[in-house]
CSV table of C-alpha atoms in Angstrom, one decimal:
chain,number,residue,atom,x,y,z
A,1,UNK,CA,92.0,24.1,39.9
A,2,UNK,CA,94.8,26.1,41.5
A,3,UNK,CA,96.0,29.4,42.6
A,4,UNK,CA,99.2,31.5,42.6
A,5,UNK,CA,100.7,32.6,45.9
A,6,UNK,CA,103.6,35.1,46.1
A,7,UNK,CA,105.9,34.8,49.1
A,8,UNK,CA,108.3,37.6,49.9
A,9,UNK,CA,111.2,37.5,52.4
A,10,UNK,CA,111.9,41.1,53.4
A,11,UNK,CA,115.4,41.0,54.9
A,12,UNK,CA,117.8,43.6,56.0
A,13,UNK,CA,120.1,43.1,53.0
A,14,UNK,CA,118.0,41.4,50.4
A,15,UNK,CA,114.3,41.0,49.3
A,16,UNK,CA,113.4,37.8,47.7
A,17,UNK,CA,110.1,36.8,46.0
A,18,UNK,CA,108.9,33.5,44.8
A,19,UNK,CA,105.7,32.6,43.0
A,20,UNK,CA,104.1,29.3,43.9
A,21,UNK,CA,101.5,27.6,41.8
A,22,UNK,CA,99.4,25.5,44.2
A,23,UNK,CA,97.2,22.8,42.9
A,24,UNK,CA,94.0,22.4,44.9
A,25,UNK,CA,93.0,19.2,43.2
A,26,UNK,CA,95.2,17.0,45.4
A,27,UNK,CA,95.6,16.4,49.1
A,28,UNK,CA,98.0,17.2,50.4
A,29,UNK,CA,98.3,20.3,48.2
A,30,UNK,CA,101.1,20.2,45.6
A,31,UNK,CA,103.1,23.4,45.0
A,32,UNK,CA,105.6,24.3,42.3
A,33,UNK,CA,107.9,27.4,42.2
A,34,UNK,CA,107.2,29.2,39.0
A,35,UNK,CA,108.9,32.5,39.6
A,36,UNK,CA,111.9,33.6,41.7
A,37,UNK,CA,113.9,36.9,42.0
A,38,UNK,CA,116.1,38.5,44.5
A,39,UNK,CA,117.1,42.2,44.9
A,40,UNK,CA,119.1,44.3,47.4
A,41,UNK,CA,117.0,45.9,50.1
A,42,UNK,CA,117.0,49.8,49.9
A,43,UNK,CA,119.0,50.5,53.0
A,44,UNK,CA,117.3,52.6,55.6
A,45,UNK,CA,114.6,53.9,53.2
A,46,UNK,CA,111.1,52.8,54.1
A,47,UNK,CA,109.2,54.2,51.2
A,48,UNK,CA,111.7,52.8,48.7
A,49,UNK,CA,111.3,49.4,50.5
A,50,UNK,CA,107.5,49.5,50.0
A,51,UNK,CA,108.0,50.4,46.3
A,52,UNK,CA,110.5,47.6,45.9
A,53,UNK,CA,108.1,45.0,47.4
A,54,UNK,CA,105.1,46.1,45.3
A,55,UNK,CA,107.2,46.3,42.1
A,56,UNK,CA,108.5,42.8,42.7
A,57,UNK,CA,104.9,41.5,42.9
A,58,UNK,CA,103.6,43.5,39.9
A,59,UNK,CA,106.7,42.6,37.8
A,60,UNK,CA,106.2,38.9,38.7
A,61,UNK,CA,102.6,39.0,37.6
A,62,UNK,CA,103.5,40.6,34.3
A,63,UNK,CA,106.1,37.9,33.7
A,64,UNK,CA,103.5,35.2,34.5
A,65,UNK,CA,100.5,36.7,32.8
A,66,UNK,CA,100.8,34.8,29.5
A,67,UNK,CA,100.7,31.3,31.0
A,68,UNK,CA,98.8,31.9,34.3
A,69,UNK,CA,96.5,34.8,33.5
A,70,UNK,CA,93.3,33.2,34.8
A,71,UNK,CA,95.0,32.7,38.2
A,72,UNK,CA,96.1,36.3,38.7
A,73,UNK,CA,96.3,38.5,40.7
A,74,UNK,CA,98.0,36.3,43.2
A,75,UNK,CA,97.8,36.1,46.9
A,76,UNK,CA,100.6,37.9,48.7
A,77,UNK,CA,102.4,37.1,52.0
A,78,UNK,CA,105.4,38.8,53.4
A,79,UNK,CA,107.9,37.5,56.0
A,80,UNK,CA,109.4,40.3,58.1
A,81,UNK,CA,112.2,40.6,60.7
A,82,UNK,CA,109.8,41.7,63.3
A,83,UNK,CA,106.1,41.6,64.1
A,84,UNK,CA,102.9,43.7,63.9
A,85,UNK,CA,102.0,45.3,67.2
A,86,UNK,CA,98.5,44.3,68.3
A,87,UNK,CA,98.4,47.7,70.1
A,88,UNK,CA,99.2,50.0,67.1
A,89,UNK,CA,99.0,47.8,64.0
A,90,UNK,CA,102.5,48.9,63.2
A,91,UNK,CA,105.8,47.1,63.0
A,92,UNK,CA,107.7,46.4,66.2
A,93,UNK,CA,110.8,44.4,67.2
A,94,UNK,CA,112.4,44.7,63.7
A,95,UNK,CA,116.1,44.6,63.3
A,96,UNK,CA,115.5,46.6,60.0
A,97,UNK,CA,114.9,49.8,62.0
A,98,UNK,CA,113.4,51.8,59.2
A,99,UNK,CA,110.3,49.5,59.4
A,100,UNK,CA,109.7,50.2,63.1
A,101,UNK,CA,106.4,52.0,63.9
A,102,UNK,CA,105.4,51.9,60.2
A,103,UNK,CA,102.0,50.7,58.8
A,104,UNK,CA,103.8,48.3,56.4
A,105,UNK,CA,100.7,46.1,55.9
A,106,UNK,CA,98.5,49.0,55.1
A,107,UNK,CA,101.0,50.6,52.8
A,108,UNK,CA,101.6,47.4,50.9
A,109,UNK,CA,97.8,46.8,50.6
A,110,UNK,CA,97.3,50.3,49.2
A,111,UNK,CA,100.2,49.9,46.7
A,112,UNK,CA,99.0,46.5,45.5
A,113,UNK,CA,95.2,47.1,45.9
A,114,UNK,CA,94.6,43.7,47.5
A,115,UNK,CA,95.0,42.1,51.0
A,116,UNK,CA,98.5,41.4,52.1
A,117,UNK,CA,99.4,39.1,54.9
A,118,UNK,CA,102.5,39.7,57.1
A,119,UNK,CA,104.2,37.4,59.6
A,120,UNK,CA,107.5,37.1,61.5
A,121,UNK,CA,110.1,35.4,59.3
A,122,UNK,CA,110.5,32.6,61.9
A,123,UNK,CA,106.8,31.9,61.7
A,124,UNK,CA,107.1,31.7,57.9
A,125,UNK,CA,109.9,29.2,58.2
A,126,UNK,CA,107.8,27.0,60.6
A,127,UNK,CA,104.7,27.3,58.3
A,128,UNK,CA,106.7,26.3,55.2
A,129,UNK,CA,108.1,23.2,56.9
A,130,UNK,CA,104.6,22.3,58.3
A,131,UNK,CA,102.9,22.8,54.9
A,132,UNK,CA,105.0,20.8,52.5
A,133,UNK,CA,108.3,20.3,54.3
A,134,UNK,CA,110.0,18.2,57.0
A,135,UNK,CA,106.9,18.4,59.3
A,136,UNK,CA,104.1,18.0,56.7
A,137,UNK,CA,101.1,16.2,57.9
A,138,UNK,CA,101.6,16.5,61.7
A,139,UNK,CA,99.4,18.5,64.2
A,140,UNK,CA,102.0,20.6,65.9
A,141,UNK,CA,105.4,22.0,64.8
A,142,UNK,CA,108.0,24.2,66.4
A,143,UNK,CA,110.3,25.8,63.9
A,144,UNK,CA,113.7,27.0,65.2
A,145,UNK,CA,115.9,29.6,63.8
A,146,UNK,CA,119.5,29.3,65.0
A,147,UNK,CA,121.5,31.6,62.8
A,148,UNK,CA,122.8,35.1,63.4
A,149,UNK,CA,119.9,35.3,65.9
A,150,UNK,CA,117.7,32.8,67.6
A,151,UNK,CA,114.0,32.7,67.0
A,152,UNK,CA,111.1,30.3,66.6
A,153,UNK,CA,107.6,29.8,65.3
A,154,UNK,CA,104.7,27.6,66.2
A,155,UNK,CA,102.2,26.0,63.8
A,156,UNK,CA,99.2,24.1,65.1
A,157,UNK,CA,97.0,22.2,62.6
A,158,UNK,CA,98.4,24.2,59.7
A,159,UNK,CA,97.9,27.6,61.3
A,160,UNK,CA,100.6,30.0,62.7
A,161,UNK,CA,100.2,30.6,66.4
A,162,UNK,CA,100.8,34.4,66.4
A,163,UNK,CA,99.8,35.0,70.0
A,164,UNK,CA,97.9,37.8,71.6
A,165,UNK,CA,101.2,39.8,71.9
A,166,UNK,CA,102.4,38.8,68.4
A,167,UNK,CA,105.4,36.9,70.0
A,168,UNK,CA,104.3,33.3,69.7
A,169,UNK,CA,107.4,31.0,69.5
A,170,UNK,CA,109.9,33.7,70.6
A,171,UNK,CA,112.0,31.4,72.7
A,172,UNK,CA,115.2,33.2,71.9
A,173,UNK,CA,114.6,35.7,74.7
A,174,UNK,CA,113.8,33.2,77.3
A,175,UNK,CA,116.8,32.3,79.6
A,176,UNK,CA,118.7,29.2,78.9
A,177,UNK,CA,117.2,26.7,81.4
A,178,UNK,CA,119.1,24.6,83.9
A,179,UNK,CA,122.3,26.6,83.5
A,180,UNK,CA,125.5,24.9,84.8
A,181,UNK,CA,127.8,26.7,87.2
A,182,UNK,CA,130.4,27.2,84.5
A,183,UNK,CA,128.0,28.6,81.9
A,184,UNK,CA,128.5,32.3,81.3
A,185,UNK,CA,125.4,34.4,81.0
A,186,UNK,CA,126.3,37.0,78.5
A,187,UNK,CA,124.4,40.3,77.9
A,188,UNK,CA,121.7,40.2,75.2
A,189,UNK,CA,120.7,43.1,73.1
A,190,UNK,CA,117.2,42.8,74.5
A,191,UNK,CA,118.6,44.2,77.8
A,192,UNK,CA,118.6,40.9,79.7
A,193,UNK,CA,121.3,38.3,80.3
A,194,UNK,CA,121.6,34.6,79.5
A,195,UNK,CA,119.0,34.5,76.8
A,196,UNK,CA,118.8,31.4,74.6
A,197,UNK,CA,120.0,33.7,71.8
A,198,UNK,CA,123.3,34.4,73.6
A,199,UNK,CA,124.0,30.6,73.7
A,200,UNK,CA,122.3,29.0,70.7
A,201,UNK,CA,122.7,31.5,67.9
A,202,UNK,CA,125.7,31.2,65.6
A,203,UNK,CA,127.0,34.5,66.9
A,204,UNK,CA,126.4,33.2,70.5
A,205,UNK,CA,128.5,30.1,69.8
A,206,UNK,CA,131.2,32.4,68.3
A,207,UNK,CA,131.2,34.7,71.4
A,208,UNK,CA,131.5,31.8,73.9
A,209,UNK,CA,134.4,30.3,71.9
A,210,UNK,CA,136.2,33.7,71.9
A,211,UNK,CA,135.7,34.0,75.6
A,212,UNK,CA,137.3,30.6,76.2
A,213,UNK,CA,140.1,30.8,73.6
A,214,UNK,CA,140.6,34.4,72.7
A,215,UNK,CA,140.1,33.4,69.1
A,216,UNK,CA,137.6,35.4,67.0
A,217,UNK,CA,136.4,32.9,64.4
A,218,UNK,CA,133.0,32.1,62.9
A,219,UNK,CA,130.6,29.4,64.0
A,220,UNK,CA,131.3,27.6,60.7
A,221,UNK,CA,135.0,27.6,61.4
A,222,UNK,CA,134.4,26.3,64.9
A,223,UNK,CA,132.4,23.4,63.4
A,224,UNK,CA,135.2,22.7,60.9
A,225,UNK,CA,137.9,22.7,63.6
A,226,UNK,CA,135.9,20.2,65.7
A,227,UNK,CA,135.6,17.9,62.6
A,228,UNK,CA,139.4,18.1,62.4
A,229,UNK,CA,139.8,17.1,66.0
A,230,UNK,CA,140.6,20.4,67.7
A,231,UNK,CA,139.9,19.8,71.4
A,232,UNK,CA,138.7,23.3,72.2
A,233,UNK,CA,136.3,23.4,69.3
A,234,UNK,CA,135.1,19.8,70.1
A,235,UNK,CA,134.3,20.8,73.7
A,236,UNK,CA,132.6,23.9,72.5
A,237,UNK,CA,130.3,21.9,70.2
A,238,UNK,CA,129.7,19.4,73.0
A,239,UNK,CA,128.6,22.2,75.3
A,240,UNK,CA,126.5,23.7,72.6
A,241,UNK,CA,124.7,20.4,72.1
A,242,UNK,CA,123.8,20.3,75.8
A,243,UNK,CA,122.6,23.9,75.6
A,244,UNK,CA,120.4,23.2,72.6
A,245,UNK,CA,119.0,20.0,74.2
A,246,UNK,CA,118.1,22.0,77.3
A,247,UNK,CA,116.5,24.8,75.3
A,248,UNK,CA,114.4,22.5,73.2
A,249,UNK,CA,113.4,20.3,76.2
A,250,UNK,CA,111.9,23.4,77.8
A,251,UNK,CA,109.8,23.9,74.6
A,252,UNK,CA,108.7,20.2,74.6
A,253,UNK,CA,107.6,20.6,78.3
A,254,UNK,CA,105.3,23.5,77.3
A,255,UNK,CA,104.3,22.8,73.7
A,256,UNK,CA,104.9,19.1,73.3
A,257,UNK,CA,105.3,19.4,69.5
A,258,UNK,CA,105.2,16.4,67.1
A,259,UNK,CA,108.2,17.8,65.2
A,260,UNK,CA,110.9,20.4,65.8
A,261,UNK,CA,112.6,21.6,62.6
A,262,UNK,CA,115.9,23.5,62.8
A,263,UNK,CA,116.7,26.4,60.5
A,264,UNK,CA,119.5,28.9,60.1
A,265,UNK,CA,123.2,28.3,59.8
A,266,UNK,CA,123.5,26.0,62.8
A,267,UNK,CA,120.9,23.7,61.3
A,268,UNK,CA,123.6,22.5,59.0
A,269,UNK,CA,125.5,20.8,61.8
A,270,UNK,CA,124.5,17.2,61.2
A,271,UNK,CA,125.6,15.8,64.5
A,272,UNK,CA,122.9,17.8,66.3
A,273,UNK,CA,120.1,15.6,64.9
A,274,UNK,CA,121.7,12.6,66.5
A,275,UNK,CA,123.3,14.0,69.7
A,276,UNK,CA,120.5,16.3,70.9
A,277,UNK,CA,117.7,13.6,70.9
A,278,UNK,CA,120.0,11.3,72.8
A,279,UNK,CA,120.2,13.6,75.8
A,280,UNK,CA,117.1,15.9,75.9
A,281,UNK,CA,115.1,13.3,77.8
A,282,UNK,CA,117.1,14.4,80.9
A,283,UNK,CA,115.1,17.6,81.0
A,284,UNK,CA,111.8,16.5,79.5
A,285,UNK,CA,109.1,15.8,82.0
A,286,UNK,CA,108.0,12.5,80.5
A,287,UNK,CA,109.0,8.8,80.6
A,288,UNK,CA,109.6,9.0,76.8
A,289,UNK,CA,110.3,11.6,74.2
A,290,UNK,CA,108.6,11.0,70.8
A,291,UNK,CA,109.2,14.4,69.4
A,292,UNK,CA,111.2,14.3,66.1
A,293,UNK,CA,114.1,16.6,65.5
A,294,UNK,CA,114.5,17.3,61.8
A,295,UNK,CA,116.5,19.4,59.3
A,296,UNK,CA,114.6,21.7,57.0
A,297,UNK,CA,113.4,20.2,53.7
A,298,UNK,CA,113.6,23.5,51.9
A,299,UNK,CA,116.8,24.9,53.4
A,300,UNK,CA,117.4,28.6,52.9
A,301,UNK,CA,114.2,28.9,50.8
A,302,UNK,CA,111.9,27.8,53.6
A,303,UNK,CA,111.2,31.3,54.9
A,304,UNK,CA,110.1,32.8,51.6
A,305,UNK,CA,108.0,29.6,50.8
A,306,UNK,CA,106.3,30.0,54.2
A,307,UNK,CA,105.4,33.6,53.4
A,308,UNK,CA,103.7,32.3,50.3
A,309,UNK,CA,101.6,29.9,52.4
A,310,UNK,CA,100.3,32.7,54.6
């Protein structure tokens, strides 16, 4: 017994689809990627985007029909850079602005003549790692995105915690807690100052380094400089470690998750998995911290895999 699940990562520059064959005869479930394709996102064209997503699914099913005919049509989940408004049923908070205020779920369901599930891409990341990744088998997971932006998703007992306002896990737009006197609260695109995103995203790290040194270099280059012994870069990463420990401690104080999984470009900084757990107890309201901090098992593919698990 089994089923085919299609996961789609609808990004601002690319759309990726995978087909997962999921065996239902084993516990935990075993999944295997049987199809994968990536195309460019039609820039600023909503109708073309809907057609692109539906064509990807239909073309995938056509390619798989010979071997997997009895399991088709497949289930479809889509990870989006935004959320569905509980007030209007339309897309909100999307950095791909052509999606905003559109009935994307309804339009995809009509195009594919089947139910389609949508979720925030950070929620998809968390669900992937909770389902068959670094946090498989635990009760509660917080998935963190620290890349160009800063987001998060919560999975409880295998289910995404969407929230009544569809912003479950959106810690990026909480303020960095316990700020030191020499921490600079920068403006955030959301209209506030000092958000976690302005400190913990890769672009936030880059902005703080530029403020200190007048050097405009990428987060990846800052990490490389620190590894080479550059004192400014090393101090920057040391401060970033403290910021991340504080930000995650505030999550532990509220959610108390079994596992926190890091995703996005900054999740590749290996020292974080050692250094952050060594200090986050300073801000956690407990005599011990048993939460595990883990890298993603599925790397860059985790978001699209999570969409398939919706």
